[in-house]
Amino acid sequence: ASELAAICDPAWAGVPRLEAIAYCQGFLTGFGQYHALLYPQGGPARPLFCVPVPGPSVAQSGIAFAAWSRENPQYGSEPALDGLLRWAQASFPCPASPPSRSSRRTR
């Protein structure tokens, strides 16, 4: 996770910076698209996180993930996808779902 965060918010300039931005944005885009495919709107499964509409840009998300990673170094050794999911859940929690009809008692 810390390596992806460093790529999303690198300290260098020039061509390496442009390559890092492209890698970060591609990684985040793939992550977001995969989540959307697994948890389509109105689907049977509750999504893992809920990005508002309109949501942040991919660039803003990369910078925010890098900042979150600096503030949460305890997750730095986790796989990049795990850290990214932790950030997304912390940044975009889903609203509480209402109780299902099957859990309500009839009077």
Coordinates of N, CA and C in Angstrom, one line a residue:
A1 N 0.8 -1.2 0.0 CA 0.0 0.0 0.0 C 0.9 1.3 0.0
S2 N 2.0 1.2 0.8 CA 2.8 2.4 0.9 C 3.5 2.7 -0.5
E3 N 3.8 1.6 -1.2 CA 4.5 1.8 -2.5 C 3.5 2.4 -3.5
L4 N 2.2 2.0 -3.5 CA 1.2 2.6 -4.4 C 1.0 4.1 -4.0
A5 N 1.0 4.4 -2.7 CA 0.8 5.7 -2.2 C 2.0 6.6 -2.7
A6 N 3.2 6.1 -2.6 CA 4.3 6.9 -3.1 C 4.2 7.1 -4.6
I7 N 3.7 6.2 -5.4 CA 3.6 6.4 -6.8 C 2.5 7.5 -7.0
C8 N 1.4 7.4 -6.2 CA 0.3 8.4 -6.4 C 0.7 9.8 -6.0
D9 N 1.7 9.9 -5.2 CA 2.2 11.2 -4.6 C 3.7 11.3 -4.6
P10 N 4.3 11.1 -5.8 CA 5.8 11.1 -5.8 C 6.5 12.4 -5.6
A11 N 7.7 12.4 -5.1 CA 8.4 13.6 -4.8 C 9.3 14.0 -6.0
W12 N 9.4 13.2 -7.1 CA 10.3 13.6 -8.2 C 9.5 14.4 -9.2
A13 N 10.2 14.8 -10.2 CA 9.6 15.7 -11.3 C 10.0 15.1 -12.7
G14 N 9.5 15.7 -13.7 CA 9.8 15.3 -15.0 C 9.1 14.1 -15.5
V15 N 9.7 13.3 -16.4 CA 9.0 12.2 -17.0 C 8.7 11.1 -16.0
P16 N 9.5 10.8 -15.0 CA 9.1 9.8 -14.0 C 7.8 10.2 -13.3
R17 N 7.6 11.5 -13.0 CA 6.4 12.0 -12.4 C 5.2 11.7 -13.3
L18 N 5.3 11.9 -14.6 CA 4.2 11.7 -15.5 C 3.9 10.2 -15.6
E19 N 4.9 9.4 -15.6 CA 4.7 7.9 -15.6 C 4.0 7.5 -14.3
A20 N 4.4 8.0 -13.2 CA 3.8 7.7 -11.9 C 2.4 8.1 -11.9
I21 N 2.0 9.2 -12.3 CA 0.6 9.7 -12.4 C -0.2 8.7 -13.2
A22 N 0.3 8.4 -14.4 CA -0.4 7.5 -15.3 C -0.6 6.1 -14.6
Y23 N 0.4 5.6 -13.9 CA 0.3 4.3 -13.3 C -0.8 4.4 -12.2
C24 N -0.6 5.4 -11.3 CA -1.6 5.6 -10.2 C -3.0 5.7 -10.7
Q25 N -3.2 6.5 -11.7 CA -4.6 6.7 -12.2 C -5.1 5.5 -12.8
G26 N -4.3 4.7 -13.5 CA -4.7 3.5 -14.1 C -5.1 2.5 -13.1
F27 N -4.3 2.4 -12.0 CA -4.6 1.4 -10.9 C -5.9 1.8 -10.2
L28 N -6.1 3.1 -9.9 CA -7.3 3.5 -9.2 C -8.5 3.3 -10.1
T29 N -8.4 3.6 -11.4 CA -9.5 3.4 -12.3 C -9.9 1.9 -12.4
G30 N -8.9 1.0 -12.5 CA -9.2 -0.4 -12.6 C -9.9 -0.9 -11.3
F31 N -9.4 -0.4 -10.1 CA -10.0 -0.7 -8.8 C -11.4 -0.3 -8.8
G32 N -11.7 0.9 -9.2 CA -13.1 1.5 -9.2 C -14.0 0.7 -10.1
Q33 N -13.5 0.4 -11.3 CA -14.3 -0.3 -12.3 C -14.6 -1.7 -11.8
Y34 N -13.7 -2.4 -11.2 CA -13.9 -3.7 -10.7 C -14.9 -3.7 -9.6
H35 N -14.8 -2.8 -8.7 CA -15.8 -2.7 -7.6 C -17.2 -2.4 -8.2
A36 N -17.3 -1.5 -9.2 CA -18.6 -1.2 -9.8 C -19.2 -2.5 -10.5
L37 N -18.3 -3.3 -11.1 CA -18.8 -4.6 -11.7 C -19.3 -5.6 -10.7
L38 N -18.6 -5.7 -9.5 CA -19.0 -6.6 -8.5 C -20.2 -6.1 -7.7
Y39 N -20.4 -4.8 -7.6 CA -21.5 -4.3 -6.8 C -22.3 -3.2 -7.6
P40 N -23.0 -3.7 -8.7 CA -23.7 -2.7 -9.5 C -24.8 -2.0 -8.7
Q41 N -25.1 -0.8 -9.1 CA -26.2 0.0 -8.4 C -27.5 -0.8 -8.5
G42 N -28.1 -1.0 -7.3 CA -29.4 -1.7 -7.3 C -29.2 -3.2 -7.3
G43 N -28.0 -3.7 -7.2 CA -27.7 -5.1 -7.2 C -28.0 -5.8 -5.9
P44 N -27.8 -7.1 -5.8 CA -28.2 -7.8 -4.6 C -27.2 -7.6 -3.4
A45 N -26.0 -7.3 -3.8 CA -24.9 -7.2 -2.7 C -24.7 -5.7 -2.4
R46 N -24.5 -5.4 -1.1 CA -24.2 -4.1 -0.6 C -22.7 -3.7 -1.1
P47 N -22.5 -2.6 -1.6 CA -21.1 -2.2 -2.0 C -20.2 -2.0 -0.8
L48 N -18.9 -2.1 -1.1 CA -17.9 -2.0 0.0 C -17.7 -0.5 0.4
F49 N -18.0 0.4 -0.6 CA -17.9 1.8 -0.4 C -18.8 2.5 -1.3
C50 N -19.1 3.7 -1.0 CA -20.1 4.5 -1.9 C -19.6 5.9 -2.2
V51 N -19.1 6.0 -3.4 CA -18.5 7.3 -3.8 C -19.7 8.2 -4.2
P52 N -19.7 9.4 -3.7 CA -20.8 10.3 -4.0 C -20.8 10.7 -5.5
V53 N -21.9 11.2 -5.9 CA -22.1 11.7 -7.3 C -22.4 13.2 -7.2
P54 N -21.5 14.1 -7.7 CA -20.3 13.8 -8.4 C -19.2 13.4 -7.4
G55 N -18.3 12.6 -7.8 CA -17.2 12.1 -7.0 C -16.0 12.9 -7.3
P56 N -14.9 12.6 -6.6 CA -13.6 13.2 -6.9 C -13.1 12.7 -8.2
S57 N -12.2 13.5 -8.8 CA -11.5 13.0 -10.0 C -10.5 11.9 -9.6
V58 N -10.1 11.2 -10.6 CA -9.1 10.1 -10.4 C -7.8 10.8 -9.8
A59 N -7.4 11.9 -10.3 CA -6.2 12.6 -9.8 C -6.4 13.0 -8.3
Q60 N -7.6 13.5 -8.0 CA -7.9 13.9 -6.6 C -7.9 12.7 -5.7
S61 N -8.4 11.6 -6.2 CA -8.4 10.3 -5.4 C -7.0 9.8 -5.1
G62 N -6.1 9.9 -6.1 CA -4.7 9.5 -5.9 C -4.0 10.3 -4.9
I63 N -4.2 11.6 -4.9 CA -3.6 12.5 -3.9 C -4.2 12.2 -2.5
A64 N -5.5 12.0 -2.5 CA -6.2 11.7 -1.2 C -5.7 10.4 -0.6
F65 N -5.6 9.4 -1.5 CA -5.1 8.1 -1.0 C -3.6 8.2 -0.5
A66 N -2.8 8.9 -1.1 CA -1.4 9.1 -0.7 C -1.4 9.8 0.7
A67 N -2.3 10.8 0.9 CA -2.3 11.5 2.1 C -2.9 10.6 3.2
W68 N -3.9 9.8 2.9 CA -4.4 8.9 3.9 C -3.3 7.8 4.3
S69 N -2.6 7.4 3.3 CA -1.5 6.4 3.6 C -0.5 7.0 4.5
R70 N -0.1 8.3 4.3 CA 0.9 8.9 5.2 C 0.3 8.9 6.7
E71 N -1.0 9.2 6.8 CA -1.6 9.3 8.1 C -1.9 7.9 8.7
N72 N -1.8 6.8 8.0 CA -2.1 5.5 8.4 C -1.0 4.5 8.1
P73 N 0.2 4.8 8.6 CA 1.4 4.0 8.2 C 1.3 2.5 8.6
Q74 N 0.4 2.2 9.6 CA 0.2 0.8 10.0 C -0.3 -0.1 8.9
Y75 N -0.8 0.5 7.9 CA -1.3 -0.4 6.7 C -0.3 -0.4 5.6
G76 N 0.8 0.3 5.7 CA 1.7 0.4 4.6 C 2.3 -0.9 4.0
S77 N 2.4 -1.9 4.8 CA 2.9 -3.2 4.3 C 1.9 -4.1 3.7
E78 N 0.6 -3.7 3.8 CA -0.5 -4.5 3.2 C -0.4 -4.4 1.7
P79 N -1.0 -5.4 1.0 CA -1.1 -5.3 -0.5 C -1.8 -4.0 -0.9
A80 N -1.4 -3.4 -2.0 CA -1.9 -2.2 -2.5 C -3.5 -2.2 -2.5
L81 N -4.1 -3.2 -3.0 CA -5.5 -3.3 -3.1 C -6.2 -3.2 -1.7
D82 N -5.6 -3.9 -0.7 CA -6.1 -3.8 0.6 C -6.1 -2.4 1.2
G83 N -4.9 -1.7 1.0 CA -4.8 -0.4 1.5 C -5.8 0.6 0.8
L84 N -5.9 0.4 -0.5 CA -6.8 1.2 -1.3 C -8.3 1.0 -0.9
L85 N -8.6 -0.2 -0.6 CA -10.0 -0.5 -0.1 C -10.2 0.1 1.3
R86 N -9.2 0.0 2.2 CA -9.3 0.7 3.5 C -9.6 2.2 3.3
W87 N -8.8 2.8 2.4 CA -9.0 4.2 2.2 C -10.4 4.5 1.6
A88 N -10.8 3.8 0.7 CA -12.1 4.0 0.1 C -13.2 3.8 1.1
Q89 N -13.1 2.8 1.9 CA -14.2 2.6 3.0 C -14.1 3.8 4.0
A90 N -13.0 4.2 4.3 CA -12.9 5.3 5.3 C -13.3 6.7 4.7
S91 N -13.1 6.8 3.4 CA -13.4 8.1 2.7 C -14.8 8.2 2.2
F92 N -15.4 7.0 1.8 CA -16.7 7.0 1.2 C -17.6 5.9 1.8
P93 N -17.9 6.0 3.1 CA -18.7 5.0 3.7 C -20.1 5.0 3.1
C94 N -20.7 3.9 3.1 CA -22.1 3.8 2.6 C -23.0 4.2 3.7
P95 N -24.1 4.8 3.3 CA -25.1 5.1 4.3 C -25.7 3.9 4.9
A96 N -26.1 4.0 6.2 CA -26.8 2.8 6.8 C -28.0 2.4 6.0
S97 N -28.1 1.1 5.9 CA -29.3 0.6 5.2 C -30.4 0.4 6.1
P98 N -31.6 0.7 5.6 CA -32.8 0.5 6.5 C -33.0 -1.0 6.8
P99 N -33.7 -1.3 7.8 CA -33.9 -2.7 8.2 C -34.7 -3.3 7.0
S100 N -34.4 -4.6 6.7 CA -35.1 -5.3 5.7 C -36.5 -5.6 6.2
R101 N -37.4 -5.9 5.3 CA -38.8 -6.2 5.6 C -38.8 -7.5 6.4
S102 N -37.9 -8.4 6.0 CA -37.9 -9.7 6.7 C -37.5 -9.6 8.2
S103 N -36.8 -8.6 8.5 CA -36.3 -8.4 9.9 C -37.3 -7.6 10.8
R104 N -38.4 -7.0 10.1 CA -39.4 -6.3 10.9 C -40.5 -7.3 11.3
R105 N -41.0 -7.1 12.5 CA -42.0 -7.9 13.1 C -43.4 -7.3 12.7
T106 N -44.3 -8.2 12.4 CA -45.7 -7.7 12.1 C -46.4 -7.6 13.4
R107 N -47.3 -6.7 13.5 CA -48.1 -6.5 14.8 C -49.4 -7.2 14.7

